[in-house]
Short mmCIF file of C-alpha atoms in Angstrom, two decimals:
data_model
loop_
_atom_site.label_atom_id
_atom_site.label_comp_id
_atom_site.label_asym_id
_atom_site.label_seq_id
_atom_site.Cartn_x
_atom_site.Cartn_y
_atom_site.Cartn_z
CA MET G 987 3.61 -20.27 16.94
CA LYS G 988 6.09 -18.85 19.82
CA HIS G 989 5.29 -15.47 21.13
CA TYR G 990 8.02 -12.80 20.70
CA SER G 991 9.01 -10.61 23.48
CA ALA G 992 12.16 -9.33 25.24
CA PHE G 993 11.72 -12.51 27.89
CA ALA G 994 11.76 -14.51 24.54
CA VAL G 995 14.63 -12.56 22.99
CA ALA G 996 16.63 -12.99 26.32
CA ARG G 997 16.13 -16.21 26.42
CA GLU G 998 17.17 -17.02 22.95
CA ALA G 999 20.38 -15.02 23.83
CA LEU G 1000 21.19 -17.30 26.79
CA ARG G 1001 21.14 -20.38 24.69
CA ASN G 1002 22.48 -18.77 21.41
CA HIS G 1003 19.53 -18.57 19.39
CA THR G 1004 18.74 -21.97 18.83
CA GLY G 1005 15.22 -22.37 19.71
CA TRP G 1006 14.18 -19.96 16.88
CA GLU G 1007 11.32 -21.21 14.67
CA ARG G 1008 10.28 -20.07 10.87
CA ALA G 1009 8.33 -17.21 11.10
CA TRP G 1010 5.95 -19.16 8.37
CA ALA G 1011 6.00 -22.61 6.73
CA SER G 1012 6.95 -23.34 2.63
CA PRO G 1013 4.30 -26.53 2.05
CA GLU G 1014 3.57 -28.39 -0.73
CA PRO G 1015 0.26 -27.27 -1.92
CA LYS G 1016 -2.71 -29.17 -1.63
CA LYS G 1017 -4.66 -30.78 -4.70
CA LYS G 1018 -7.77 -28.40 -3.29
CA TYR G 1019 -8.61 -25.66 -1.40
CA ASP G 1020 -11.28 -23.62 -0.07
CA VAL G 1021 -9.66 -20.35 -0.99
CA ILE G 1022 -6.98 -19.50 -3.24
CA ILE G 1023 -5.17 -15.75 -3.35
CA VAL G 1024 -3.15 -15.08 -5.62
CA GLY G 1025 -0.16 -12.75 -4.92
CA ALA G 1026 1.45 -12.81 -1.64
CA GLY G 1027 2.02 -9.12 -1.34
CA GLY G 1028 0.36 -7.07 1.44
CA HIS G 1029 -3.07 -7.11 -0.02
CA GLY G 1030 -3.31 -10.51 -0.58
CA LEU G 1031 -1.83 -11.81 2.90
CA ALA G 1032 -4.33 -9.45 4.68
CA THR G 1033 -6.94 -10.99 2.99
CA ALA G 1034 -6.13 -14.32 3.50
CA TYR G 1035 -5.61 -13.22 7.42
CA TYR G 1036 -8.87 -11.69 7.87
CA LEU G 1037 -10.37 -14.38 6.14
CA GLY G 1038 -9.12 -16.29 9.12
CA LYS G 1039 -9.40 -14.27 11.70
CA ASN G 1040 -13.08 -13.15 11.15
CA PHE G 1041 -14.52 -15.60 9.36
CA GLY G 1042 -13.11 -18.91 9.97
CA ILE G 1043 -12.07 -19.54 6.78
CA THR G 1044 -8.28 -21.36 7.46
CA ASN G 1045 -8.06 -23.74 4.32
CA VAL G 1046 -6.76 -20.91 2.22
CA ALA G 1047 -3.49 -20.73 0.09
CA VAL G 1048 -1.57 -17.72 -1.18
CA LEU G 1049 0.11 -18.26 -4.23
CA GLU G 1050 3.25 -16.07 -5.18
CA LYS G 1051 5.21 -16.32 -8.31
CA GLY G 1052 8.42 -14.94 -6.94
CA TRP G 1053 8.87 -14.35 -3.14
CA LEU G 1054 6.83 -13.04 -0.87
CA GLY G 1055 6.49 -9.20 -0.38
CA GLY G 1056 8.54 -9.04 -3.39
CA GLY G 1057 6.80 -6.31 -5.69
CA ASN G 1058 5.04 -3.18 -4.55
CA THR G 1059 4.95 -4.15 -0.63
CA GLY G 1060 8.61 -4.17 -0.48
CA ARG G 1061 9.30 -1.25 -3.31
CA ASN G 1062 6.86 1.40 -2.08
CA THR G 1063 7.28 4.64 0.57
CA THR G 1064 5.89 3.86 3.39
CA ILE G 1065 3.39 6.59 3.35
CA ILE G 1066 0.09 5.78 5.72
CA ARG G 1067 -2.46 8.39 5.71
CA SER G 1068 -6.71 8.89 4.60
CA ASN G 1069 -7.53 12.55 4.26
CA TYR G 1070 -8.85 11.42 1.38
CA LEU G 1071 -11.94 13.34 -0.09
CA GLN G 1072 -14.44 10.98 -1.66
CA ASP G 1073 -16.70 9.59 1.03
CA PRO G 1074 -15.45 5.47 0.37
CA SER G 1075 -12.07 6.40 -0.24
CA ALA G 1076 -12.04 8.03 3.27
CA ALA G 1077 -13.89 5.00 4.83
CA ILE G 1078 -11.56 2.33 3.76
CA TYR G 1079 -8.70 4.62 4.45
CA GLU G 1080 -9.36 5.68 7.42
CA LYS G 1081 -9.95 1.50 8.28
CA ALA G 1082 -6.65 0.52 7.37
CA ARG G 1083 -4.94 3.83 9.29
CA SER G 1084 -6.98 2.65 12.71
CA LEU G 1085 -6.01 -0.65 12.46
CA TYR G 1086 -2.49 0.18 11.42
CA GLU G 1087 -2.19 1.38 14.79
CA THR G 1088 -2.53 -1.48 16.66
CA LEU G 1089 -1.81 -4.36 14.27
CA SER G 1090 2.14 -4.91 16.00
CA GLN G 1091 0.15 -5.73 18.68
CA GLU G 1092 -2.24 -8.07 17.14
CA LEU G 1093 0.21 -9.96 14.71
CA ASN G 1094 2.90 -9.94 17.90
CA TYR G 1095 5.06 -8.37 14.88
CA ASN G 1096 6.81 -5.08 15.10
CA ILE G 1097 5.62 -2.97 12.18
CA MET G 1098 7.38 -0.10 12.83
CA PHE G 1099 3.92 1.75 12.64
CA SER G 1100 5.47 5.74 13.32
CA PRO G 1101 2.59 7.98 13.37
CA ARG G 1102 4.88 10.95 12.84
CA GLY G 1103 2.17 13.05 11.20
CA VAL G 1104 1.75 13.56 6.84
CA MET G 1105 1.06 16.87 5.66
CA MET G 1106 0.16 17.71 1.76
CA LEU G 1107 1.44 21.36 1.01
CA ALA G 1108 -0.86 23.64 -0.77
CA GLN G 1109 1.71 25.56 -2.94
CA THR G 1110 -1.39 27.48 -5.27
CA GLN G 1111 -4.59 29.06 -4.48
CA ALA G 1112 -6.53 26.50 -6.25
CA GLU G 1113 -4.47 24.17 -4.14
CA VAL G 1114 -5.67 26.44 -1.23
CA ARG G 1115 -9.28 25.95 -1.85
CA GLY G 1116 -9.39 22.24 -2.27
CA TYR G 1117 -7.14 21.00 0.90
CA GLU G 1118 -9.67 23.44 2.94
CA ARG G 1119 -12.45 21.60 1.15
CA THR G 1120 -11.14 18.48 1.83
CA ALA G 1121 -10.46 19.31 5.40
CA HIS G 1122 -14.18 20.05 6.06
CA ALA G 1123 -15.26 16.85 4.45
CA ASN G 1124 -13.10 14.71 6.44
CA VAL G 1125 -14.80 16.44 9.61
CA LEU G 1126 -18.16 14.53 8.19
CA GLN G 1127 -16.20 11.73 7.63
CA GLY G 1128 -14.92 11.27 11.02
CA VAL G 1129 -11.16 11.62 9.71
CA LYS G 1130 -9.21 14.07 11.93
CA THR G 1131 -7.21 16.54 9.68
CA GLU G 1132 -6.97 20.26 9.85
CA TYR G 1133 -5.61 23.14 7.35
CA ILE G 1134 -2.81 24.97 8.35
CA GLY G 1135 -1.00 27.68 7.69
CA PRO G 1136 2.87 28.25 6.62
CA GLN G 1137 3.56 29.37 9.80
CA ARG G 1138 2.65 26.53 11.26
CA VAL G 1139 4.51 24.29 8.37
CA LYS G 1140 7.53 25.45 8.90
CA GLN G 1141 6.86 24.84 12.80
CA LEU G 1142 6.94 21.34 12.22
CA VAL G 1143 9.34 21.00 8.78
CA PRO G 1144 12.10 24.01 10.24
CA ILE G 1145 14.14 22.51 6.66
CA ILE G 1146 11.85 23.67 4.50
CA ASN G 1147 11.46 27.01 2.33
CA ILE G 1148 7.95 28.16 2.64
CA ASP G 1149 9.01 31.24 0.41
CA GLY G 1150 9.99 29.51 -2.72
CA PRO G 1151 10.14 31.70 -5.98
CA ARG G 1152 7.87 29.85 -7.91
CA TYR G 1153 5.62 28.03 -5.69
CA PRO G 1154 5.68 29.48 -2.20
CA VAL G 1155 3.88 27.44 0.59
CA LEU G 1156 0.57 28.81 1.44
CA GLY G 1157 -0.62 26.01 4.29
CA ALA G 1158 -1.22 22.45 4.03
CA ILE G 1159 -3.79 19.67 5.22
CA TRP G 1160 -2.32 18.08 8.32
CA GLN G 1161 -3.36 14.60 9.60
CA ALA G 1162 -1.09 14.02 12.61
CA ARG G 1163 -2.04 10.63 12.74
CA GLY G 1164 -0.52 9.31 9.11
CA GLY G 1165 2.82 8.48 9.32
CA THR G 1166 4.95 5.14 8.20
CA ALA G 1167 5.69 1.97 8.08
CA ARG G 1168 8.17 -0.69 7.64
CA HIS G 1169 6.55 -2.30 4.69
CA ASP G 1170 8.25 -5.50 4.41
CA ALA G 1171 7.72 -5.86 7.89
CA VAL G 1172 3.94 -5.93 7.01
CA ALA G 1173 3.96 -8.67 4.90
CA TRP G 1174 5.99 -10.93 6.56
CA GLY G 1175 3.61 -10.05 9.80
CA TYR G 1176 0.63 -11.01 8.27
CA ALA G 1177 2.48 -14.24 6.84
CA ARG G 1178 3.45 -15.61 9.94
CA ALA G 1179 -0.06 -15.09 11.37
CA CYS G 1180 -1.54 -16.32 8.33
CA SER G 1181 1.05 -19.53 8.50
CA ASP G 1182 0.31 -19.89 12.36
CA MET G 1183 -3.65 -20.70 11.42
CA GLY G 1184 -2.43 -23.45 9.18
CA MET G 1185 -2.85 -21.74 5.86
CA HIS G 1186 -0.23 -22.18 3.11
CA ILE G 1187 2.04 -19.86 1.60
CA ILE G 1188 3.67 -20.98 -1.31
CA GLN G 1189 6.16 -19.28 -2.75
CA LYS G 1190 7.78 -19.63 -6.53
CA CYS G 1191 4.13 -20.89 -7.56
CA GLU G 1192 3.17 -18.40 -10.93
CA VAL G 1193 -0.18 -18.76 -12.20
CA THR G 1194 -0.66 -20.05 -15.37
CA GLY G 1195 -4.25 -20.05 -16.34
CA ILE G 1196 -7.68 -20.10 -14.57
CA LYS G 1197 -9.78 -23.22 -14.93
CA GLN G 1198 -13.56 -22.73 -15.07
CA THR G 1199 -16.85 -24.98 -15.74
CA GLY G 1200 -20.18 -23.62 -16.40
CA GLY G 1201 -18.77 -20.01 -15.60
CA LYS G 1202 -17.55 -20.85 -12.27
CA VAL G 1203 -14.09 -20.85 -11.28
CA THR G 1204 -12.92 -24.33 -10.27
CA GLY G 1205 -8.96 -23.75 -10.13
CA VAL G 1206 -5.70 -22.48 -11.13
CA ASN G 1207 -3.18 -23.96 -13.35
CA THR G 1208 0.49 -23.40 -11.83
CA THR G 1209 3.81 -24.18 -12.58
CA ARG G 1210 3.70 -26.34 -10.00
CA GLY G 1211 0.55 -28.39 -10.87
CA THR G 1212 -3.15 -27.57 -11.39
CA ILE G 1213 -5.06 -26.32 -7.78
CA GLY G 1214 -8.43 -26.52 -7.20
CA CYS G 1215 -10.65 -23.94 -5.05
CA ASP G 1216 -13.85 -22.91 -4.78
CA LYS G 1217 -13.13 -19.43 -4.86
CA LEU G 1218 -10.29 -17.30 -6.12
CA GLY G 1219 -8.88 -13.47 -5.10
CA VAL G 1220 -6.75 -12.27 -7.65
CA VAL G 1221 -4.42 -9.37 -5.65
CA VAL G 1222 -1.41 -9.10 -8.13
CA ALA G 1223 -1.36 -5.14 -8.63
CA GLY G 1224 0.29 -4.42 -12.23
CA HIS G 1225 -0.35 -8.14 -13.57
CA SER G 1226 -4.19 -8.13 -12.80
CA GLY G 1227 -4.77 -7.12 -16.42
CA HIS G 1228 -2.42 -10.31 -17.37
CA LEU G 1229 -5.03 -12.82 -14.65
CA ALA G 1230 -8.12 -11.15 -16.26
CA ASP G 1231 -6.98 -12.08 -19.46
CA MET G 1232 -6.76 -15.70 -18.93
CA ALA G 1233 -10.18 -15.52 -16.62
CA GLY G 1234 -11.70 -14.21 -20.53
CA PHE G 1235 -12.73 -11.05 -19.16
CA ARG G 1236 -10.94 -7.40 -19.49
CA LEU G 1237 -10.40 -4.67 -16.72
CA PRO G 1238 -10.07 -0.71 -17.01
CA ILE G 1239 -6.52 -0.59 -15.52
CA GLU G 1240 -3.25 0.48 -17.19
CA SER G 1241 0.16 -0.80 -15.89
CA VAL G 1242 2.76 2.10 -15.12
CA SER G 1243 6.34 2.06 -13.49
CA LEU G 1244 6.18 4.29 -10.48
CA GLN G 1245 9.91 5.07 -9.16
CA ALA G 1246 11.29 5.90 -5.85
CA LEU G 1247 14.98 6.49 -4.47
CA VAL G 1248 16.59 6.84 -1.32
CA SER G 1249 19.77 9.59 -0.31
CA GLU G 1250 22.53 8.48 1.61
CA PRO G 1251 21.81 8.77 5.73
CA ILE G 1252 22.40 11.48 7.38
CA LYS G 1253 21.23 12.72 11.05
CA PRO G 1254 17.62 13.48 11.54
CA CYS G 1255 16.27 16.61 10.12
CA MET G 1256 12.57 15.88 9.11
CA ASP G 1257 10.39 13.59 11.03
CA VAL G 1258 7.02 14.19 9.32
CA VAL G 1259 5.92 13.15 5.92
CA VAL G 1260 5.84 16.38 3.30
CA MET G 1261 3.64 15.77 0.37
CA ALA G 1262 4.40 18.99 -2.57
CA ASN G 1263 1.56 17.96 -5.52
CA THR G 1264 2.11 20.98 -6.84
CA VAL G 1265 5.44 20.45 -8.12
CA HIS G 1266 4.62 16.51 -7.62
CA GLY G 1267 7.14 14.99 -5.28
CA TYR G 1268 7.19 13.75 -1.45
CA MET G 1269 10.01 13.30 1.34
CA SER G 1270 9.90 11.90 4.41
CA GLN G 1271 13.15 10.15 6.71
CA SER G 1272 13.60 6.82 7.32
CA ASP G 1273 14.93 5.46 10.66
CA LYS G 1274 18.50 4.67 9.11
CA GLY G 1275 18.20 8.66 8.40
CA GLU G 1276 17.60 8.43 4.23
CA MET G 1277 15.76 10.61 3.07
CA VAL G 1278 12.85 9.00 0.88
CA ILE G 1279 11.89 10.42 -1.86
CA GLY G 1280 9.09 9.84 -5.08
CA GLY G 1281 7.03 11.48 -7.58
CA GLY G 1282 4.53 10.75 -9.45
CA THR G 1283 4.48 7.92 -11.91
CA ASP G 1284 5.99 7.44 -15.49
CA GLY G 1285 4.06 9.14 -18.14
CA TYR G 1286 4.06 5.72 -20.02
CA ASN G 1287 2.89 2.23 -19.99
CA ASN G 1288 5.65 0.05 -19.27
CA TYR G 1289 6.44 -2.97 -16.57
CA THR G 1290 10.10 -1.91 -15.37
CA GLN G 1291 11.40 -2.32 -11.84
CA ARG G 1292 14.17 -0.30 -12.64
CA GLY G 1293 14.88 3.46 -11.81
CA ALA G 1294 15.37 5.86 -14.75
CA PHE G 1295 17.76 9.12 -15.05
CA HIS G 1296 14.41 11.12 -16.09
CA HIS G 1297 12.59 10.48 -12.67
CA ILE G 1298 15.24 11.58 -10.72
CA GLU G 1299 15.81 15.05 -12.84
CA GLU G 1300 12.24 15.54 -12.69
CA THR G 1301 11.69 15.14 -8.88
CA VAL G 1302 14.65 15.79 -7.30
CA ARG G 1303 14.53 19.15 -9.36
CA ALA G 1304 11.08 19.99 -7.89
CA LEU G 1305 12.12 18.96 -4.33
CA VAL G 1306 14.86 21.07 -4.49
CA GLU G 1307 13.15 24.37 -4.51
CA THR G 1308 11.44 23.33 -1.17
CA PHE G 1309 13.76 21.78 0.36
CA PRO G 1310 17.54 23.28 -0.66
CA MET G 1311 19.36 20.93 1.71
CA VAL G 1312 18.10 17.85 -0.88
CA ALA G 1313 21.02 19.68 -2.94
CA ARG G 1314 23.96 18.50 -1.27
CA LEU G 1315 22.76 15.02 -0.64
CA LYS G 1316 24.01 11.82 -3.08
CA MET G 1317 21.34 9.10 -3.71
CA LEU G 1318 21.98 5.74 -2.13
CA ARG G 1319 19.86 4.00 -4.82
CA GLN G 1320 16.87 4.16 -6.76
CA TRP G 1321 13.87 1.63 -7.72
CA GLY G 1322 10.43 1.36 -9.36
CA GLY G 1323 7.50 -0.79 -8.81
CA ILE G 1324 4.85 -1.68 -11.30
CA VAL G 1325 1.12 -0.29 -10.45
CA ASP G 1326 -2.20 -0.22 -11.16
CA VAL G 1327 -4.09 2.81 -12.53
CA THR G 1328 -7.92 3.22 -13.20
CA GLY G 1329 -9.40 6.18 -14.89
CA ASP G 1330 -10.57 7.02 -11.79
CA ARG G 1331 -7.50 6.81 -9.56
CA SER G 1332 -9.87 4.77 -7.12
CA PRO G 1333 -9.32 0.72 -6.78
CA ILE G 1334 -11.40 -1.83 -7.44
CA LEU G 1335 -12.47 -4.43 -5.30
CA SER G 1336 -15.17 -6.36 -7.10
CA LYS G 1337 -16.95 -9.78 -8.14
CA THR G 1338 -16.05 -10.63 -11.94
CA PRO G 1339 -18.04 -11.89 -14.44
CA VAL G 1340 -16.58 -15.54 -13.50
CA ASP G 1341 -18.46 -16.54 -10.85
CA GLY G 1342 -16.45 -17.33 -7.62
CA MET G 1343 -13.40 -14.77 -8.65
CA PHE G 1344 -13.17 -11.92 -7.01
CA VAL G 1345 -10.20 -8.92 -7.84
CA ASN G 1346 -8.23 -6.52 -5.84
CA CYS G 1347 -6.39 -3.99 -7.69
CA GLY G 1348 -6.31 -0.68 -9.27
CA TRP G 1349 -4.99 1.15 -6.05
CA GLY G 1350 -2.48 2.77 -7.90
CA THR G 1351 0.07 5.15 -6.15
CA GLY G 1352 -1.31 4.67 -2.96
CA GLY G 1353 -1.86 0.75 -2.27
CA PHE G 1354 0.68 0.34 0.45
CA LYS G 1355 -1.61 2.62 3.29
CA ALA G 1356 -4.53 0.67 2.35
CA ILE G 1357 -3.36 -2.77 3.08
CA PRO G 1358 -4.96 -3.53 6.23
CA GLY G 1359 -8.64 -2.15 5.14
CA SER G 1360 -8.32 -3.64 1.87
CA GLY G 1361 -7.76 -7.11 3.73
CA TRP G 1362 -10.46 -6.73 5.77
CA GLY G 1363 -13.62 -5.51 3.47
CA PHE G 1364 -11.75 -8.41 0.55
CA ALA G 1365 -12.18 -10.85 2.93
CA GLU G 1366 -15.36 -9.53 3.89
CA LEU G 1367 -16.40 -9.34 0.37
CA MET G 1368 -14.90 -13.22 -0.50
CA ALA G 1369 -16.94 -14.62 2.59
CA LYS G 1370 -20.05 -13.23 2.73
CA GLY G 1371 -20.31 -11.62 -1.30
CA HIS G 1372 -20.58 -7.72 0.20
CA SER G 1373 -18.86 -5.29 2.07
CA PRO G 1374 -19.75 -1.90 2.87
CA LEU G 1375 -16.51 -0.81 2.93
CA THR G 1376 -16.02 -2.10 -1.14
CA GLU G 1377 -19.34 -1.58 -2.24
CA ALA G 1378 -18.82 1.48 -3.94
CA PHE G 1379 -15.65 0.15 -5.96
CA GLY G 1380 -17.18 -2.37 -7.90
CA LEU G 1381 -16.36 -2.99 -11.65
CA ASN G 1382 -19.95 -2.18 -12.04
CA ARG G 1383 -18.98 1.87 -11.68
CA PHE G 1384 -17.23 2.15 -14.83
CA TYR G 1385 -20.02 1.43 -16.89
CA GLU G 1386 -22.64 3.04 -14.62
CA GLY G 1387 -21.18 6.23 -14.66
CA ARG G 1388 -20.30 6.08 -11.16
CA PHE G 1389 -16.55 7.13 -10.65
CA ILE G 1390 -14.67 7.73 -7.56
CA ASP G 1391 -12.59 10.82 -9.00
CA GLU G 1392 -9.70 10.77 -6.69
CA SER G 1393 -7.69 12.09 -9.34
CA VAL G 1394 -9.43 15.40 -9.40
CA ALA G 1395 -10.08 15.46 -5.42
CA ALA G 1396 -6.90 14.78 -4.78
CA GLY G 1397 -4.74 16.07 -6.75
CA VAL G 1398 -2.25 12.91 -6.45
CA ALA G 1399 -3.12 9.46 -4.89
CA HIS G 1400 -0.21 8.89 -2.74
#
């Protein structure tokens, strides 16, 4: 793999850019691999990367039924934060946030990480108490956050209206080292590094069945033939239940659409990420000047990846109260992603009833921010059979009543 640098760009400019290589190879699948990862999104590719980097396991195939990063990885709103209340959540998200800070250098690929800061507005007295509690918990967890007052909010975000008629801004929890990154660049950077280690990234290869012998996974049937493996990791977000059904067990998840939209580009006016959970809307400004806007999941199960008018109406109506200038903008585009949601709004990183098969799912609306930490912990789980980062997120918590309830703790899972 050629090293990307300013000198490489200058060299290629002088020879008419004829020396660039493909970022990752597109090989034909082998008959068998040590590990197969189903799903070439951020979480799947990160898992493969850390299997190779941390454990030397490189006989790995990453199978993708569509194109690399074409699912939720390329359809999210890029928020990165780790200020969760529950200890297991804070641990895995803070691991991810810390890895994001140096990921561009590690992968030699610019993921455009921007530690611009993330604030979550408190617009009711209940939220004030909740965020103050979270700030105290974050101190104990080693996650650097603080609770700030409305004047500090206004100082950080001049365009905000802190005296809204229904929900005035009473304060916010502020994580200065949170921020955003370029979503597809994260997938591309991991894919390039995996390919350089000799791993196979196989696109347009849909899994149609899971092969077992004596309760142990032995491979998968795909649209490109049968491929054997010793271990299988399923990392397919909203389609996790479908693959679990192929293997003969059920997952406690629901699939719903999470929609987002961007406005026309405008001059820089907001250099932080703002989340308003009471009215359920969040907004940031992209490097191109678009206002990136999102809200809650659809209120019904579905697999659509298209936008709908009800989302525009509900989300933009809420944000206009807090950011009056939004009313003057035109919408540029809208889309949806299929997310899988658990009852406690926390992920599943776990062994399964099938020996050698592992599942990474249930990230709901907060998957992008967790990609490096998820990959790190899931790779360790697959390689060693256990991981401190994933121990609390096993499937057994649901029948043991050991929930990690972030829906109550955070009020929102973004």
